[in-house]
Coordinates of C-alpha atoms in Angstrom, one line a residue:
X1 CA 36.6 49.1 45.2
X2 CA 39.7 49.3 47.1
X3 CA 39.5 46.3 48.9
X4 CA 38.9 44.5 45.5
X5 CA 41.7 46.0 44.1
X6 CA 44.1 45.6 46.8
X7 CA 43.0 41.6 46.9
X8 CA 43.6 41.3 42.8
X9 CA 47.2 43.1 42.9
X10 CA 47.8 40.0 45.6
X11 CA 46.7 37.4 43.7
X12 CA 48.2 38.9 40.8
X13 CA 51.7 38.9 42.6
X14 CA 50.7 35.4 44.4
X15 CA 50.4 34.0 40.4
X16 CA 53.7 35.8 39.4
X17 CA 55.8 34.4 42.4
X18 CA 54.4 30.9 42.0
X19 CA 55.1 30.8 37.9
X20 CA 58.4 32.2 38.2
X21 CA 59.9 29.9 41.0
X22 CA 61.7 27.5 38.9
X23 CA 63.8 30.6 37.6
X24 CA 64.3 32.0 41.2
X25 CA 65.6 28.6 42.4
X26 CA 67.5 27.0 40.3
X27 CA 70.7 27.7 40.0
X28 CA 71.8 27.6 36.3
X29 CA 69.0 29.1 34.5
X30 CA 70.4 30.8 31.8
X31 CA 69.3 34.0 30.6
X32 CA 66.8 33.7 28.4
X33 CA 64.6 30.9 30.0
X34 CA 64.8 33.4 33.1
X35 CA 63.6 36.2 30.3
X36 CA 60.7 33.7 29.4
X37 CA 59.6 32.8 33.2
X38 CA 59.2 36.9 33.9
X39 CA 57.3 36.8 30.4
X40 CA 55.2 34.2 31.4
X41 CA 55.0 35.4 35.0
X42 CA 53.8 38.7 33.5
X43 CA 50.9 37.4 31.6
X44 CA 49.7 35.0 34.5
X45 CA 49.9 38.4 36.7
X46 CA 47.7 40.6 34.0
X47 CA 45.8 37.8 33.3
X48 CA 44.7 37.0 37.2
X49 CA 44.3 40.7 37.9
X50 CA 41.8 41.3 35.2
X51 CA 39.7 38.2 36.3
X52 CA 39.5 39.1 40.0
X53 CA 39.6 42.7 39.8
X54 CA 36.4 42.3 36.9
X55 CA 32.9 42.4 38.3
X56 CA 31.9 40.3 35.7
X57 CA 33.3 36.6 35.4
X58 CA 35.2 35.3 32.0
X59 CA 36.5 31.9 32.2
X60 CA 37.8 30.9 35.9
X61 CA 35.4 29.1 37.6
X62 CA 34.5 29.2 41.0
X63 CA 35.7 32.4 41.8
X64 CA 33.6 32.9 44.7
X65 CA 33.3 30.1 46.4
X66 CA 36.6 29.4 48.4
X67 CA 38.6 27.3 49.0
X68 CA 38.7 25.7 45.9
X69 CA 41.0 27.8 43.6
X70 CA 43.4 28.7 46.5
X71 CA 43.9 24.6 47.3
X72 CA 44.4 24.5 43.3
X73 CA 46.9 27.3 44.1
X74 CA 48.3 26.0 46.7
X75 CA 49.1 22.8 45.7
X76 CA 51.0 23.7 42.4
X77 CA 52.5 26.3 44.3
X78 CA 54.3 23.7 46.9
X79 CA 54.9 21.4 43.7
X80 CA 57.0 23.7 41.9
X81 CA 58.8 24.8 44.9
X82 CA 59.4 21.4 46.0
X83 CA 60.2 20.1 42.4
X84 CA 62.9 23.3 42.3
X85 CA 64.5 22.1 45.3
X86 CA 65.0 19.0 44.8
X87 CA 66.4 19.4 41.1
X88 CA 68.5 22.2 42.1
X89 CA 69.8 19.8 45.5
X90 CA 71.0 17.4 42.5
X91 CA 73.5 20.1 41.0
X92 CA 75.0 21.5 44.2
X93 CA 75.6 20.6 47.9
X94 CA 72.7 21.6 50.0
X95 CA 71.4 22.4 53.6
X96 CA 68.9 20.9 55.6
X97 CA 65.4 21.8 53.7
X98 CA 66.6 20.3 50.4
X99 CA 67.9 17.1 52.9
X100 CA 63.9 17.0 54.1
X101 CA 62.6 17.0 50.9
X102 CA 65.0 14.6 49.8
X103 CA 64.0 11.9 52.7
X104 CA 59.9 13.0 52.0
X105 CA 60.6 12.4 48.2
X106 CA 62.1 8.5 49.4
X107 CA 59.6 7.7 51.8
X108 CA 57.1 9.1 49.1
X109 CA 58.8 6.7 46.3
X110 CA 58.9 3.9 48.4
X111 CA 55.1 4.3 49.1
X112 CA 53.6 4.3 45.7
X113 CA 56.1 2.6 43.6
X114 CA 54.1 -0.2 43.3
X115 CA 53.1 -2.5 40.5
X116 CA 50.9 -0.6 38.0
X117 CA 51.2 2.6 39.9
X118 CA 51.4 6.2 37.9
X119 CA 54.6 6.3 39.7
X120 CA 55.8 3.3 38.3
X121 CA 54.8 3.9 35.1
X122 CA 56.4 7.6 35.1
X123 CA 59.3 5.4 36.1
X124 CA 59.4 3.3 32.8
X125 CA 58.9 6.2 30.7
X126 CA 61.6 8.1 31.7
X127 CA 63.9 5.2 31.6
X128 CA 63.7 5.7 28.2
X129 CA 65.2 9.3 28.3
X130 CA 69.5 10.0 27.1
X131 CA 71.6 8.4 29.0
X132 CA 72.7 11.8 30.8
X133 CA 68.9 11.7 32.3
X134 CA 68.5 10.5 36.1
X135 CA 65.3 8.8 35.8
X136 CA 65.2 7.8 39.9
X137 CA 66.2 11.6 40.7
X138 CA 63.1 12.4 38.4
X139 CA 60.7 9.5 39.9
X140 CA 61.4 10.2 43.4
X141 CA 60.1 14.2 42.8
X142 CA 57.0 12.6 41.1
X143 CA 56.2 10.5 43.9
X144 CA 56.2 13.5 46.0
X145 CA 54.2 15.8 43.6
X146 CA 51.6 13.4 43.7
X147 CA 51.7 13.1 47.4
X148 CA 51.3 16.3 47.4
X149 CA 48.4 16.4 45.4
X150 CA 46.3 13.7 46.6
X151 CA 46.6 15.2 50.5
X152 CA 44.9 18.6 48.6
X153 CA 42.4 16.1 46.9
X154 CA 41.2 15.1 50.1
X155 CA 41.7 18.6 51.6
X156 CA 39.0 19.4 49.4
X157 CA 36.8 16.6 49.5
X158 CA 36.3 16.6 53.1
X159 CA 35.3 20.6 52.7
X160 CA 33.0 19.7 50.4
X161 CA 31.6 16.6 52.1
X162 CA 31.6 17.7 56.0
X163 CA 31.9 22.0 55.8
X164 CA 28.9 22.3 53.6
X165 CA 30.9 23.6 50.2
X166 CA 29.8 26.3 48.9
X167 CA 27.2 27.7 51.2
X168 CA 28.8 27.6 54.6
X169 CA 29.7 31.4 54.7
X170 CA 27.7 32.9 51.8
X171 CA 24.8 31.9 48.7
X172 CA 26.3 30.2 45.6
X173 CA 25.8 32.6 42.6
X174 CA 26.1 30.2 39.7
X175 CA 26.5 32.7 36.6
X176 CA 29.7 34.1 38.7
X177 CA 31.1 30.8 39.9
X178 CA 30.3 28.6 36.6
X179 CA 30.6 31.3 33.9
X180 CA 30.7 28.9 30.9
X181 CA 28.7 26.8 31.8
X182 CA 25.2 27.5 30.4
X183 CA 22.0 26.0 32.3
X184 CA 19.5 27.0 29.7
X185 CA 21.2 24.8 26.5
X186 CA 20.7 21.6 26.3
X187 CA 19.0 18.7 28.5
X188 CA 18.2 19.5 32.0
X189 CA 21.2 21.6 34.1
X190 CA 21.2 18.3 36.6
X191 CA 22.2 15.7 34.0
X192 CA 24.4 17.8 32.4
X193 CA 26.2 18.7 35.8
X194 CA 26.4 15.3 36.7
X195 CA 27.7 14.2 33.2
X196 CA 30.5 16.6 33.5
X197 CA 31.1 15.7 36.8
X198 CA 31.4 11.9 36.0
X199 CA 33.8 13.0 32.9
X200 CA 35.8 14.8 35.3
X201 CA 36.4 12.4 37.6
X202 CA 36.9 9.5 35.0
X203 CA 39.7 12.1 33.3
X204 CA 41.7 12.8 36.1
X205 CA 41.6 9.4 37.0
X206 CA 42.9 8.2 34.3
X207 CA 46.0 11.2 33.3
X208 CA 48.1 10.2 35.8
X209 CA 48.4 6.8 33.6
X210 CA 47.8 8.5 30.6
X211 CA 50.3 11.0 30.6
X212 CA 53.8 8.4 31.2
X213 CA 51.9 6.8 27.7
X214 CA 52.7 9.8 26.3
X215 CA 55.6 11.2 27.5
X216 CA 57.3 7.6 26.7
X217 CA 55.9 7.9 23.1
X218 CA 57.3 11.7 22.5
X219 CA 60.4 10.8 24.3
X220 CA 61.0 7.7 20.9
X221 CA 59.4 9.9 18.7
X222 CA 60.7 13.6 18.8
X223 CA 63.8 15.1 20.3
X224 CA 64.2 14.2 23.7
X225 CA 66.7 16.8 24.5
X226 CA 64.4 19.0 25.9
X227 CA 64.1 17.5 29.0
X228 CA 67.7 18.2 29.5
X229 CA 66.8 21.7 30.9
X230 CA 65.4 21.7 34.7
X231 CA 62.7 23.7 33.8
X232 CA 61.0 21.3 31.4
X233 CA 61.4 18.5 33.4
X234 CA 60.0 20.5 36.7
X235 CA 56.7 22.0 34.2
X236 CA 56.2 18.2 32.7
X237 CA 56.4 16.5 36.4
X238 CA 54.2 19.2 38.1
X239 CA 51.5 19.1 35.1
X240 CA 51.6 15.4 35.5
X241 CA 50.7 15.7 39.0
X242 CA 48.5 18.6 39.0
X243 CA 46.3 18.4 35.7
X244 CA 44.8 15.1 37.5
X245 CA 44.0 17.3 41.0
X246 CA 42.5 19.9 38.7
X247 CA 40.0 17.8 37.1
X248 CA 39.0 15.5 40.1
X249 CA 38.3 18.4 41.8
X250 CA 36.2 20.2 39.4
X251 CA 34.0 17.1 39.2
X252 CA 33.8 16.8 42.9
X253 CA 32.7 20.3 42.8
X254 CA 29.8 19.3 40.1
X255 CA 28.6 17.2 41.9
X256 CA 28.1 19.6 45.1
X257 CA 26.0 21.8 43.0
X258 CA 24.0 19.2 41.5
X259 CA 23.4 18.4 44.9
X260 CA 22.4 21.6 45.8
X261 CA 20.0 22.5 43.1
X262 CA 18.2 19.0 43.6
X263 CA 17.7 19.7 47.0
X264 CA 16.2 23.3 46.6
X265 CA 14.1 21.7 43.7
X266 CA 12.9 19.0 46.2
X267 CA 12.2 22.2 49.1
X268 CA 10.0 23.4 46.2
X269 CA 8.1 20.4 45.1
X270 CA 7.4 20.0 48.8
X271 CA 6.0 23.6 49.6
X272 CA 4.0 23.2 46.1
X273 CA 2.6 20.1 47.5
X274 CA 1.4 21.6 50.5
X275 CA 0.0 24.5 48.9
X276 CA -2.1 22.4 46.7
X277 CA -3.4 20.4 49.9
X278 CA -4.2 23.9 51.5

């Protein structure tokens, strides 16, 4: 009970840190978006707590079966710091690490930039912001967002494939890890699994194109003034990158369970087999 405890408080700080970083960097957040980042910081904190600290699961899947939500974790985490760095770098003179990210965020542009790219498109979308928008400033922190995501892509991917994800250290309970998922509704729990898993992997394929689409339409349609604070910019860019990660990794994930349940089915069809030859 303790050590439950003591690892939900974490998490639940870990989640309040992470959602409240754009307010803790920047420097000209204004007093009530910081009021609204400890609000929301709040609710991810309560919110996390209840889910770990519960014996029971409610919505977050795979709770148990590390290190998928921690990647997730991680990689937001390092977007939104990185994204706050860099945004606050463009308002002020800055030291070394904001230099870093700056050169990592060029060598990151000039990588995927490319014809047809999501970073090229991102770019042509937010050409069409105010004229007091940098869109270059704003394309260079995407290409590093994605960079950043993509390298916890295949982070997980290679677990997955190579560690033996989810049963290298301990059994997969699948009520706990895929709590909304129902295996008794509907066709047979494989197809479905693999139907999500395909859906998954087509979605977060295509966001990353998708969302520019978007974002270009609401920027002619509805008041683009909003992405004159930091803070919206930083939440749209770090969505754009992470929504994509998210969903690709979720149907990679699929697909490992489908995996796993066809191969105990096939262990039991095999021992039923030689039972009946006995």
């Amino acid at each position: 009970m303790v050590k439950r405890i003591m690892g939900s408080a974490v998490r639940a700080l870990l989640m309040a840190i992470m959602m409240a970083i754009p307010s803790l960097v920047l420097p000209d957040t204004s007093s009530d978006a910081a009021q609204l980042a400890a609000l929301v910081a709040l609710v991810a904190a309560v919110v996390t707590f209840s889910e770990y600290f519960s014996e029971y699961p409610t919505f977050l899947e795979f709770r148990n079966a590390p290190p998928f939500n921690r990647l997730r974790f991680l990689a937001l985490f390092f977007c939104l710091l990185f994204a706050s760095i860099l945004v606050a770098s463009e308002t002020r003179h800055a030291d070394l690490p904001p230099i870093l990210l700056e050169r990592l965020a060029t060598g990151a542009h000039a990588v995927l930039d490319v014809p047809f790219s999501p970073v090229r498109l991102m770019s042509i979308a937010l050409a069409e912001a105010p004229g007091w928008f940098d869109p270059v400033g704003a394309t260079r922190i995407a290409s590093l967002l994605l960079t950043v995501t993509m390298i916890a892509f295949l982070l997980f991917w290679i677990h997955a494939r190579f560690i033996f994800w989810p049963i290298r250290k301990r059994a997969f309970n699948f009520w706990i890890n895929l709590p909304l998922f129902d295996p008794t509704s509907g066709r047979d729990v494989l197809y479905r699994l693999k139907r999500d898993a395909h859906f998954n992997l087509a979605l977060g394929f295509l966001l990353p194109f998708l969302i520019p689409a978007l974002l270009r339409f609401w920027i002619k349609t509805f008041d683009a003034s909003l992405l004159a604070t930091s803070e919206t910019l930083i939440w749209v860019l770090c969505a754009w990158a992470f929504l994509p990660l998210t969903l690709m990794m979720r149907g990679v994930a699929l697909f490992r369970v489908a995996a796993l349940i066809e191969e105990k089915r096939r262990r039991a069809y095999a021992q039923d087999d030689d039972l009946q030859m006995v």
